[in-house]
Amino acid sequence: MAVNNPAHEFHDKLIQPTLELDRQTNWASRLMLAPAVVLLLVWMIVPLAMTIYFSLLHYQLLDSDRTYFVGLDNYQFFVTSLGFLTAIANTVILVASVLVLTIAGGLGFALLLNQPIWGRGFVRILAIAPFFVMPTVSALIFKNMFMNPISGIFAHLAILIGIEPIDFLGLYPLQSIILIVSWQWLPFALLILLTALQSLDQEQMEAATMDGAGALTRFYYIVLPHLWRPLVVVLLTETIYLLSVFAEILVTTNGGPGHGSTNLTYLIYARSLLQFDVGGGSAGGIIAVILANIVAFFLMRMVGKNLE
Amino acid sequence: MKIVMVYFKKGLVTVAAWGLGLLIFVPILWTVLTSFKTEEEAVAPNLHILNFSWTLENYIEVQARSDYFHHFWNSVVISFGSTAIGLVIAVMAAWAMAFFPRRNTKDILSWMLSTKMMPAVGALIPIFLIFRDLNLLDSKMGLIIIMVLINLPIMVWMLYSYFKEIPLAILEASRMDGAGLWSEVTLILAPMALPGLFSTGLLNLILVWNEAFWTLNLTAADAAPLSAFIASYSSPEELFYAKLSAASTLAIAPILIIGWFSQKQLVRGLTFGAVK
């Protein structure tokens, strides 16, 4: 144990002088680690193996007696089905737009809140609140009380300034969902980046100012490098969650109109649990896993470089 | 003159920050206010902010119509149940890796995190079918199991980062002073590990309370927690803004309060210890 860590070697020698005790703690630590490893191993392998297996079958939930092997047909049907390309495009647009809006907005707001102001703590509390609102609630609030073209607040405001109210979810479903999801995630970026900013070494900033560095120079050479790690973490966490946006779509548009606001997650859900096509849904699930892994591969490389 | 300029700038930035903060908060504020209006006033286009006749009838109505607290209780059971079970498993794992590191500890940690990369929808069909066959559909137990599994990596990471900060030297000192294993754990390690446990538990409560993919897909009338139950308000029958607001306010209030009080710990947990 602890081969590469001199501090631990020292510690082990000191508190576990006999070989017998050493072997005991060794076993104890393995035993303590086992439940988590076994559970996660099962969680990783069993559903994935089953999904791969189902994806090769003709398997309709309502007609499960006629189940047979079809090879890769499900994949072909899923990829060429109406809505697949739209769903991929929607997924990319949703993830990219929300990332840009929340990270740019969150960074800007964090820089503003990092200035000397009255009541920073209170503003911070107001601004991070949406992150704690469950997705179904935020989607319902926006859908009914804000975006409803007849009785929503946006409609009231539109009439107040004399323009025609807009049916947001009917005409701009994807953009509306991007707005809702950004509202939920901007506070997350803000919270992380503001915390990081406040841990910035003030003496370093003052020294730079004395040496004649302007605000932009200080931002570029001191603030930005300091924020790089938190930015990467925000990017990684948001991407993982944004690839799987589901409740917001289910509650507001059901993926419509047409496939207008269907992302990959929603498309697979619809195929699986609305059309009861286990084979097709599974093929879609495997495609989603592959795509997520490609994204994760690049993200992890970025993170690996930055978190070492 | 200079001091005036400083205050002027501070005032300007303050106004901008407050404006933006309020703008972001408006949807929540509006929901809370609407929950105290009558349905007629809730849809009225006059945008009354505080000058309406306050009422509690929506809260009573929401409970009477849909047995709201049944679902509230489901949320409580699922989030606290999965947090308790998850903590036990994660504490053991994080403890082992922090105090008895091996050559592969780093690999195990990254592997655990990588299981979070798996999109939930990729496991939807097998979990749905397994749950159907084991009678776990629409059961709190089933959801607790899923919640433990999806959040275990985050809990292990977070606890690991806390345990790593416990100095080993203090253990050595206590050994030399003749402390046995029991007193070592109860008097020295537990008090030092407690803040980490507490923060990890809070973060997990928030994540589970707000989880909506699995709750929507695996529960129905019986075991649905609030995140799934609220979705039944997406198809309006009649005037319902005020009732929707009351149901929403009750659903988000507990987590909002917990979240506000634990910002610092949350940042640390959400960034796996990278930002403190």
Coordinates of C-alpha atoms in Angstrom, one line a residue:
Chain A
M1 CA 0.0 0.0 0.0
A2 CA 0.9 3.6 -0.6
V3 CA 3.9 2.7 -2.5
N4 CA 4.5 6.1 -4.1
N5 CA 3.6 8.2 -1.2
P6 CA 6.4 8.7 1.4
A7 CA 4.0 10.4 3.8
H8 CA 1.8 7.4 3.8
E9 CA 4.6 5.0 4.0
F10 CA 5.9 6.8 7.1
H11 CA 2.4 6.8 8.5
D12 CA 1.9 3.1 7.9
K13 CA 5.1 2.2 9.5
L14 CA 4.4 4.3 12.5
I15 CA 0.9 3.2 13.3
Q16 CA 1.0 -0.3 11.9
P17 CA 4.2 -1.7 13.1
T18 CA 3.5 -5.4 12.6
L19 CA 2.9 -7.2 9.3
E20 CA -0.2 -8.8 10.7
L21 CA -1.9 -5.5 11.4
D22 CA -0.8 -4.3 8.0
R23 CA -2.5 -7.2 6.3
Q24 CA -5.7 -6.6 8.3
T25 CA -6.0 -2.9 7.3
N26 CA -5.2 -3.9 3.8
W27 CA -8.2 -6.2 3.8
A28 CA -10.4 -3.8 5.6
S29 CA -9.7 -1.1 3.1
R30 CA -10.5 -3.4 0.2
L31 CA -13.7 -4.5 1.9
M32 CA -14.7 -0.9 2.4
L33 CA -14.1 0.0 -1.2
A34 CA -15.9 -3.0 -2.5
P35 CA -19.6 -2.0 -2.2
A36 CA -19.2 1.2 -4.2
V37 CA -17.0 -0.4 -6.9
V38 CA -19.3 -3.4 -7.2
L39 CA -22.5 -1.3 -7.4
L40 CA -21.1 1.1 -10.0
L41 CA -19.7 -1.8 -12.0
V42 CA -23.1 -3.4 -12.1
W43 CA -24.7 -0.1 -12.8
M44 CA -22.3 0.5 -15.7
I45 CA -22.4 -3.0 -17.3
V46 CA -25.8 -4.6 -16.8
P47 CA -28.0 -1.9 -18.4
L48 CA -25.5 -1.3 -21.1
A49 CA -25.3 -5.0 -22.0
M50 CA -29.0 -5.4 -22.0
T51 CA -29.5 -2.3 -24.1
I52 CA -27.0 -3.6 -26.7
Y53 CA -28.8 -7.0 -26.6
F54 CA -32.3 -5.5 -27.1
S55 CA -31.0 -3.2 -29.8
L56 CA -30.4 -6.3 -32.0
L57 CA -33.9 -7.6 -31.5
H58 CA -37.3 -6.9 -33.0
Y59 CA -39.0 -6.4 -29.7
Q60 CA -42.3 -4.5 -29.3
L61 CA -43.4 -4.2 -25.7
L62 CA -47.1 -4.8 -26.5
D63 CA -46.3 -7.8 -28.8
S64 CA -43.4 -9.4 -26.9
D65 CA -44.2 -12.9 -28.1
R66 CA -43.0 -12.1 -31.6
T67 CA -39.5 -11.2 -30.6
Y68 CA -36.6 -12.2 -32.9
F69 CA -33.1 -11.3 -33.9
V70 CA -32.8 -8.6 -36.6
G71 CA -29.1 -7.7 -36.5
L72 CA -28.4 -4.0 -37.1
D73 CA -31.8 -3.2 -38.6
N74 CA -32.9 -1.2 -35.6
Y75 CA -29.9 1.1 -35.9
Q76 CA -30.6 1.6 -39.6
F77 CA -34.3 2.4 -38.9
F78 CA -33.4 4.7 -36.1
V79 CA -30.8 6.7 -37.9
T80 CA -32.9 7.0 -41.1
S81 CA -36.2 7.7 -39.2
L82 CA -37.9 11.0 -39.4
G83 CA -36.6 13.2 -36.6
F84 CA -33.2 11.7 -36.0
L85 CA -31.2 14.3 -37.8
T86 CA -33.5 17.0 -36.4
A87 CA -33.0 15.6 -32.9
I88 CA -29.2 15.6 -33.3
A89 CA -29.2 19.1 -34.6
N90 CA -31.6 20.2 -31.7
T91 CA -29.3 18.5 -29.2
V92 CA -26.2 20.3 -30.5
I93 CA -28.0 23.7 -30.7
L94 CA -29.5 23.3 -27.2
V95 CA -26.2 22.3 -25.6
A96 CA -24.1 24.9 -27.4
S97 CA -26.5 27.8 -26.9
V98 CA -27.0 27.1 -23.2
L99 CA -23.3 26.7 -22.7
V100 CA -22.5 30.1 -24.4
L101 CA -25.4 31.9 -22.7
T102 CA -24.7 30.6 -19.2
I103 CA -20.9 30.8 -19.2
A104 CA -20.8 34.3 -20.9
G105 CA -23.7 35.6 -18.8
G106 CA -22.4 33.9 -15.6
L107 CA -18.9 35.2 -16.1
G108 CA -20.1 38.8 -16.8
F109 CA -22.4 38.8 -13.8
A110 CA -19.7 37.3 -11.6
L111 CA -17.3 40.0 -12.6
L112 CA -19.9 42.6 -11.8
L113 CA -20.7 41.1 -8.4
N114 CA -17.0 41.0 -7.6
Q115 CA -16.8 44.8 -7.7
P116 CA -17.4 46.7 -4.5
I117 CA -21.2 46.9 -4.1
W118 CA -23.8 47.2 -1.4
G119 CA -25.6 44.1 -0.6
R120 CA -23.6 41.6 -2.6
G121 CA -24.7 38.6 -0.4
F122 CA -28.3 39.4 -1.0
V123 CA -28.0 39.8 -4.8
R124 CA -26.0 36.6 -4.9
I125 CA -28.8 34.8 -3.0
L126 CA -31.4 36.1 -5.5
A127 CA -29.3 35.3 -8.6
I128 CA -28.4 31.7 -7.7
A129 CA -31.9 30.7 -6.7
P130 CA -33.1 29.3 -10.0
F131 CA -30.4 26.6 -9.8
F132 CA -32.4 25.1 -6.9
V133 CA -35.7 25.0 -8.7
M134 CA -36.6 21.5 -10.0
P135 CA -36.7 21.3 -13.8
T136 CA -40.4 20.4 -14.0
V137 CA -41.4 23.5 -11.9
S138 CA -39.3 26.0 -13.8
A139 CA -40.6 24.6 -17.1
L140 CA -44.2 24.9 -15.9
I141 CA -43.7 28.4 -14.5
F142 CA -42.3 29.6 -17.8
K143 CA -44.8 27.8 -20.0
N144 CA -47.9 29.0 -18.2
M145 CA -47.2 32.2 -16.4
F146 CA -44.6 33.8 -18.7
M147 CA -44.9 32.3 -22.2
N148 CA -48.6 31.7 -22.5
P149 CA -49.7 33.9 -25.5
I150 CA -52.9 34.9 -23.8
S151 CA -52.5 35.2 -20.1
G152 CA -48.7 35.0 -19.7
I153 CA -46.6 38.0 -18.4
F154 CA -44.7 38.3 -21.7
A155 CA -48.1 38.7 -23.4
H156 CA -49.3 41.3 -20.9
L157 CA -46.0 43.2 -21.3
A158 CA -46.3 43.0 -25.1
I159 CA -49.8 44.5 -25.0
L160 CA -48.6 47.1 -22.6
I161 CA -46.0 48.4 -25.0
G162 CA -48.4 47.9 -28.0
I163 CA -47.0 44.9 -29.8
E164 CA -48.7 41.6 -30.7
P165 CA -48.1 38.8 -28.1
I166 CA -45.9 36.0 -29.3
D167 CA -46.8 32.3 -29.0
F168 CA -43.3 31.5 -27.8
L169 CA -43.6 27.7 -27.4
G170 CA -45.6 27.3 -30.5
L171 CA -43.4 29.4 -32.8
Y172 CA -40.0 29.2 -31.2
P173 CA -40.1 26.0 -29.2
L174 CA -36.4 25.3 -29.1
Q175 CA -35.4 28.9 -28.4
S176 CA -38.0 29.0 -25.6
I177 CA -36.5 25.8 -24.1
I178 CA -33.0 27.2 -24.4
L179 CA -34.2 30.3 -22.4
I180 CA -35.7 28.1 -19.7
V181 CA -32.7 25.9 -19.4
S182 CA -30.3 28.8 -19.4
W183 CA -32.3 30.4 -16.6
Q184 CA -31.6 27.3 -14.6
W185 CA -27.9 27.0 -15.4
L186 CA -26.7 30.6 -15.5
P187 CA -26.8 30.7 -11.6
F188 CA -24.6 27.6 -11.5
A189 CA -21.9 29.2 -13.7
L190 CA -22.3 32.4 -11.6
L191 CA -22.0 30.6 -8.3
I192 CA -18.9 28.7 -9.3
L193 CA -17.1 31.6 -11.0
L194 CA -17.9 34.2 -8.4
T195 CA -16.6 31.9 -5.6
A196 CA -13.4 31.4 -7.7
L197 CA -13.1 35.1 -8.3
Q198 CA -13.3 35.9 -4.6
S199 CA -10.5 33.5 -3.9
L200 CA -8.2 35.5 -6.2
D201 CA -5.1 37.0 -4.6
Q202 CA -5.9 40.7 -4.1
E203 CA -2.3 41.6 -3.4
Q204 CA -1.3 40.2 -6.8
M205 CA -3.9 42.4 -8.4
E206 CA -2.8 45.5 -6.5
A207 CA 0.8 44.8 -7.4
A208 CA -0.1 44.5 -11.1
T209 CA -2.1 47.8 -10.9
M210 CA 0.9 49.6 -9.3
D211 CA 3.1 48.3 -12.1
G212 CA 0.7 50.0 -14.5
A213 CA -1.3 47.0 -15.8
G214 CA -4.7 48.2 -17.1
A215 CA -8.0 46.5 -16.3
L216 CA -7.9 44.4 -19.5
T217 CA -4.3 43.3 -19.0
R218 CA -5.1 42.3 -15.5
F219 CA -8.1 40.3 -16.6
Y220 CA -6.2 38.5 -19.4
Y221 CA -3.0 37.7 -17.4
I222 CA -4.3 37.2 -13.9
V223 CA -8.1 36.7 -13.7
L224 CA -8.5 34.5 -16.7
P225 CA -5.8 32.0 -15.8
H226 CA -7.2 31.8 -12.3
L227 CA -10.6 31.1 -13.7
W228 CA -9.5 28.5 -16.2
R229 CA -10.0 25.5 -13.9
P230 CA -13.5 26.5 -12.7
L231 CA -14.5 27.3 -16.2
V232 CA -13.5 23.8 -17.4
V233 CA -15.5 22.3 -14.5
V234 CA -18.5 24.4 -15.3
L235 CA -18.2 23.4 -19.0
L236 CA -17.9 19.7 -18.1
T237 CA -20.7 19.5 -15.6
E238 CA -23.1 21.5 -17.7
T239 CA -22.4 19.4 -20.8
I240 CA -23.1 16.2 -19.0
Y241 CA -26.5 17.5 -17.7
L242 CA -27.4 19.4 -20.9
L243 CA -27.0 16.4 -23.1
S244 CA -29.8 14.8 -21.1
V245 CA -32.3 17.6 -20.9
F246 CA -35.6 15.9 -20.7
A247 CA -38.2 17.2 -18.2
E248 CA -38.2 20.7 -19.6
I249 CA -39.2 19.3 -23.0
L250 CA -41.7 16.8 -21.7
V251 CA -43.5 19.4 -19.7
T252 CA -43.5 22.3 -22.2
T253 CA -43.7 21.0 -25.8
N254 CA -43.6 17.2 -25.8
G255 CA -40.9 17.6 -28.4
G256 CA -43.1 19.5 -30.8
P257 CA -44.4 21.0 -32.9
G258 CA -43.4 18.1 -35.1
H259 CA -39.9 17.3 -34.0
G260 CA -39.2 21.1 -33.5
S261 CA -38.0 20.7 -29.9
T262 CA -37.1 17.0 -29.8
N263 CA -33.6 16.3 -28.6
L264 CA -31.9 12.9 -28.7
T265 CA -32.9 12.0 -25.2
Y266 CA -36.6 12.8 -25.9
L267 CA -36.6 11.0 -29.2
I268 CA -35.3 7.8 -27.5
Y269 CA -37.8 8.2 -24.7
A270 CA -40.7 8.6 -27.2
R271 CA -39.6 5.6 -29.2
S272 CA -39.2 3.5 -26.0
L273 CA -42.0 4.4 -23.7
L274 CA -44.6 6.0 -26.0
Q275 CA -44.3 3.7 -29.0
F276 CA -43.2 0.7 -26.9
D277 CA -40.5 -0.1 -29.4
V278 CA -37.8 -1.7 -27.2
G279 CA -35.5 -2.6 -30.1
G280 CA -35.6 0.8 -31.7
G281 CA -35.4 2.7 -28.4
S282 CA -32.4 0.5 -27.4
A283 CA -30.6 1.2 -30.7
G284 CA -31.2 4.9 -30.1
G285 CA -29.9 4.5 -26.5
I286 CA -26.6 3.0 -27.8
I287 CA -26.2 5.8 -30.3
A288 CA -26.7 8.3 -27.4
V289 CA -24.1 6.5 -25.3
I290 CA -21.6 6.5 -28.2
L291 CA -22.1 10.2 -28.8
A292 CA -21.9 11.0 -25.2
N293 CA -18.6 9.1 -24.9
I294 CA -17.1 10.9 -27.9
V295 CA -18.0 14.2 -26.2
A296 CA -16.8 12.9 -22.8
F297 CA -13.5 11.8 -24.4
F298 CA -12.6 15.3 -25.5
L299 CA -13.9 16.9 -22.4
M300 CA -11.9 14.6 -20.1
R301 CA -8.8 15.3 -22.1
M302 CA -9.3 19.0 -21.5
V303 CA -10.1 18.4 -17.8
G304 CA -7.2 16.0 -17.4
K305 CA -4.9 18.7 -18.7
N306 CA -6.3 21.3 -16.4
L307 CA -6.9 19.3 -13.2
E308 CA -3.6 17.5 -12.8
Chain B
M1 CA -13.9 64.8 -5.1
K2 CA -12.3 61.5 -5.6
I3 CA -14.2 59.9 -2.8
V4 CA -17.5 61.1 -4.4
M5 CA -16.5 59.4 -7.6
V6 CA -15.7 56.1 -5.8
Y7 CA -19.2 56.2 -4.2
F8 CA -20.8 57.1 -7.5
K9 CA -19.2 54.2 -9.2
K10 CA -20.1 51.9 -6.4
G11 CA -23.7 53.1 -6.5
L12 CA -23.9 52.6 -10.2
V13 CA -22.5 49.0 -10.0
T14 CA -24.9 48.3 -7.1
V15 CA -27.9 49.4 -9.1
A16 CA -26.9 47.3 -12.1
A17 CA -26.2 44.2 -10.0
W18 CA -29.5 44.5 -8.1
G19 CA -31.4 45.0 -11.3
L20 CA -29.9 41.9 -12.8
G21 CA -30.3 39.8 -9.7
L22 CA -34.0 40.8 -9.4
L23 CA -34.5 40.1 -13.1
I24 CA -33.2 36.6 -12.6
F25 CA -35.3 36.1 -9.5
V26 CA -38.6 37.5 -11.0
P27 CA -40.0 34.1 -12.0
I28 CA -39.6 32.7 -8.5
L29 CA -40.9 35.9 -6.9
W30 CA -43.9 36.0 -9.2
T31 CA -44.7 32.3 -8.5
V32 CA -44.6 32.9 -4.8
L33 CA -46.8 36.0 -5.1
T34 CA -49.3 34.3 -7.4
S35 CA -49.7 31.5 -5.0
F36 CA -51.4 34.0 -2.6
K37 CA -53.8 35.4 -5.3
T38 CA -57.2 34.2 -6.3
E39 CA -57.4 32.5 -9.7
E40 CA -59.2 35.5 -11.2
E41 CA -56.4 37.8 -10.1
A42 CA -53.7 35.4 -11.1
V43 CA -54.6 35.7 -14.8
A44 CA -55.8 39.4 -14.8
P45 CA -53.6 41.5 -17.1
N46 CA -53.1 44.3 -14.6
L47 CA -49.9 42.9 -13.2
H48 CA -50.7 43.8 -9.6
I49 CA -47.6 43.1 -7.6
L50 CA -48.5 43.4 -4.0
N51 CA -51.9 45.2 -4.0
F52 CA -54.2 42.1 -4.3
S53 CA -56.3 40.4 -1.7
W54 CA -54.0 37.8 -0.2
T55 CA -55.5 34.3 0.3
L56 CA -54.3 30.9 1.4
E57 CA -57.1 29.0 -0.3
N58 CA -54.8 27.7 -3.1
Y59 CA -52.6 25.8 -0.6
I60 CA -55.7 24.2 0.9
E61 CA -57.1 23.5 -2.5
V62 CA -53.9 21.9 -3.8
Q63 CA -53.8 19.5 -0.8
A64 CA -57.5 18.7 -1.0
R65 CA -57.5 18.0 -4.7
S66 CA -54.4 15.9 -5.2
D67 CA -53.2 14.8 -1.8
Y68 CA -50.2 17.0 -2.2
F69 CA -48.4 16.0 1.0
H70 CA -48.4 12.4 -0.1
H71 CA -46.0 13.4 -2.9
F72 CA -44.2 15.8 -0.6
W73 CA -43.6 12.9 1.7
N74 CA -42.4 10.7 -1.2
S75 CA -39.8 13.4 -2.0
V76 CA -38.7 13.4 1.6
V77 CA -38.4 9.6 1.9
I78 CA -36.6 9.3 -1.4
S79 CA -34.1 12.1 -0.9
F80 CA -33.3 11.3 2.7
G81 CA -33.4 7.5 2.1
S82 CA -31.0 7.6 -0.8
T83 CA -28.8 10.2 1.0
A84 CA -28.4 7.9 4.0
I85 CA -27.7 4.8 2.1
G86 CA -25.4 6.6 -0.4
L87 CA -23.4 8.2 2.5
V88 CA -22.7 4.9 4.1
I89 CA -21.4 3.3 0.9
A90 CA -19.5 6.5 -0.2
V91 CA -17.9 7.1 3.2
M92 CA -16.5 3.6 3.3
A93 CA -15.1 3.9 -0.3
A94 CA -13.8 7.5 0.2
W95 CA -12.3 6.5 3.5
A96 CA -10.5 3.6 2.1
M97 CA -9.1 5.5 -0.9
A98 CA -8.1 8.6 1.1
F99 CA -6.3 6.8 4.0
F100 CA -5.1 3.7 2.3
P101 CA -4.3 4.8 -1.2
R102 CA -3.0 2.3 -3.7
R103 CA -1.4 2.6 -7.1
N104 CA -4.8 2.4 -8.8
T105 CA -6.7 4.8 -6.5
K106 CA -6.6 7.6 -9.0
D107 CA -7.9 5.3 -11.8
I108 CA -10.8 4.1 -9.6
L109 CA -11.7 7.7 -8.9
S110 CA -11.8 8.7 -12.6
W111 CA -13.6 5.5 -13.5
M112 CA -16.3 6.3 -11.0
L113 CA -16.7 9.8 -12.4
S114 CA -16.8 8.4 -15.9
T115 CA -20.0 6.4 -15.0
K116 CA -21.7 9.9 -14.8
M117 CA -20.9 10.3 -18.5
M118 CA -23.4 7.5 -19.4
P119 CA -26.6 9.2 -20.6
A120 CA -29.5 8.1 -18.4
V121 CA -31.6 7.4 -21.5
G122 CA -29.1 4.6 -22.5
A123 CA -30.2 2.7 -19.4
L124 CA -33.9 3.6 -19.6
I125 CA -35.3 0.4 -21.2
P126 CA -33.4 -2.2 -19.2
I127 CA -34.1 -0.4 -15.9
F128 CA -37.8 0.0 -16.9
L129 CA -38.0 -3.7 -17.8
I130 CA -36.1 -4.9 -14.7
F131 CA -38.3 -2.7 -12.5
R132 CA -41.4 -4.1 -14.2
D133 CA -40.4 -7.7 -13.5
L134 CA -39.3 -7.0 -9.9
N135 CA -42.4 -4.9 -9.2
L136 CA -40.3 -1.9 -8.5
L137 CA -42.1 0.4 -10.9
D138 CA -43.8 3.2 -9.1
S139 CA -42.1 2.3 -5.8
K140 CA -40.1 4.5 -3.5
M141 CA -37.6 1.7 -3.0
G142 CA -36.9 1.4 -6.7
L143 CA -36.2 5.2 -7.0
I144 CA -34.0 5.2 -3.9
I145 CA -31.8 2.5 -5.5
I146 CA -31.5 4.5 -8.8
M147 CA -30.8 7.7 -6.9
V148 CA -28.0 6.1 -4.9
L149 CA -26.4 4.7 -8.1
I150 CA -26.5 7.9 -10.1
N151 CA -25.1 10.1 -7.3
L152 CA -22.6 7.7 -5.8
P153 CA -19.7 8.9 -7.9
I154 CA -20.3 12.5 -6.8
M155 CA -20.6 11.6 -3.2
V156 CA -17.4 9.5 -3.3
W157 CA -15.4 12.3 -5.0
M158 CA -16.7 14.9 -2.6
L159 CA -16.0 12.9 0.5
Y160 CA -12.6 11.9 -0.8
S161 CA -11.6 15.5 -1.2
Y162 CA -12.6 16.2 2.4
F163 CA -10.9 13.2 3.9
K164 CA -7.7 14.0 2.0
E165 CA -7.5 17.2 4.1
I166 CA -7.5 15.3 7.4
P167 CA -3.8 15.4 8.4
L168 CA -2.4 12.0 9.1
A169 CA 0.1 13.4 11.6
I170 CA -2.7 14.0 14.0
L171 CA -3.5 10.3 14.0
E172 CA 0.1 9.4 14.7
A173 CA 0.1 11.9 17.6
S174 CA -3.0 10.3 19.1
R175 CA -1.5 6.8 18.7
M176 CA 1.5 7.9 20.6
D177 CA -0.6 9.3 23.3
G178 CA -2.1 5.9 23.6
A179 CA -5.5 6.4 21.9
G180 CA -7.1 3.1 20.8
L181 CA -8.8 2.6 17.5
W182 CA -12.3 3.4 18.9
S183 CA -11.3 6.7 20.5
E184 CA -9.2 7.5 17.4
V185 CA -12.3 7.2 15.2
T186 CA -14.9 8.8 17.6
L187 CA -12.7 11.6 19.1
I188 CA -10.5 12.6 16.3
L189 CA -11.6 11.4 12.9
A190 CA -15.4 11.8 13.2
P191 CA -15.4 15.4 14.3
M192 CA -12.9 16.3 11.5
A193 CA -14.9 14.3 8.9
L194 CA -18.3 15.6 9.9
P195 CA -18.4 18.9 8.0
G196 CA -17.6 17.0 4.8
L197 CA -20.3 14.4 5.5
F198 CA -22.8 17.1 6.1
S199 CA -22.0 19.0 2.9
T200 CA -22.0 15.9 0.9
G201 CA -25.4 14.9 2.3
L202 CA -26.8 18.4 1.6
L203 CA -25.6 18.3 -2.0
N204 CA -27.1 14.9 -2.5
L205 CA -30.4 16.0 -1.0
I206 CA -30.6 18.8 -3.5
L207 CA -29.7 16.7 -6.5
V208 CA -32.2 14.0 -5.6
W209 CA -35.0 16.3 -4.7
N210 CA -34.8 18.0 -8.1
E211 CA -34.0 14.9 -10.2
A212 CA -36.7 14.5 -12.9
F213 CA -35.7 12.0 -15.6
W214 CA -36.0 8.9 -13.5
T215 CA -38.8 10.1 -11.4
L216 CA -40.9 10.9 -14.4
N217 CA -40.2 7.6 -16.1
L218 CA -40.4 5.2 -13.2
T219 CA -43.2 6.5 -11.1
A220 CA -46.9 7.1 -11.4
A221 CA -49.7 8.1 -8.9
D222 CA -48.3 6.2 -5.9
A223 CA -44.6 6.8 -5.5
A224 CA -44.2 10.0 -7.5
P225 CA -42.1 12.6 -5.7
L226 CA -42.8 16.3 -6.3
S227 CA -40.5 16.6 -9.4
A228 CA -42.7 14.0 -11.2
F229 CA -46.1 14.9 -9.6
I230 CA -45.8 18.6 -10.5
A231 CA -45.7 17.6 -14.2
S232 CA -49.4 16.6 -13.9
Y233 CA -50.1 20.3 -13.8
S234 CA -48.8 20.7 -17.4
S235 CA -52.3 20.1 -18.8
P236 CA -54.6 22.8 -17.4
E237 CA -58.3 22.1 -17.0
E238 CA -59.5 25.5 -16.0
L239 CA -58.2 28.5 -14.0
F240 CA -55.1 27.1 -12.3
Y241 CA -52.2 29.6 -12.2
A242 CA -52.6 30.2 -8.5
K243 CA -52.9 26.6 -7.6
L244 CA -49.9 25.8 -9.9
S245 CA -48.0 28.5 -8.1
A246 CA -48.9 27.2 -4.6
A247 CA -47.8 23.6 -5.6
S248 CA -44.6 25.0 -7.1
T249 CA -43.8 27.2 -4.1
L250 CA -44.1 24.3 -1.7
A251 CA -42.0 22.1 -3.9
I252 CA -39.1 24.5 -4.3
A253 CA -39.1 26.2 -0.9
P254 CA -37.3 23.5 1.2
I255 CA -34.4 23.1 -1.3
L256 CA -34.2 26.8 -1.9
I257 CA -33.6 27.4 1.8
I258 CA -31.1 24.6 2.1
G259 CA -29.3 25.8 -1.0
W260 CA -29.0 29.4 0.2
F261 CA -27.5 28.2 3.5
S262 CA -25.0 25.9 1.9
Q263 CA -23.6 27.8 -1.1
K264 CA -20.0 27.4 -0.1
Q265 CA -20.1 23.7 0.4
L266 CA -22.1 23.3 -2.8
V267 CA -19.5 25.0 -4.9
R268 CA -16.9 22.7 -3.5
G269 CA -19.1 19.6 -4.1
L270 CA -20.2 20.6 -7.6
T271 CA -16.6 21.2 -8.7
F272 CA -15.2 18.0 -7.0
G273 CA -13.1 20.1 -4.8
A274 CA -11.5 22.2 -7.6
V275 CA -13.0 25.4 -6.4
K276 CA -13.2 26.2 -2.7

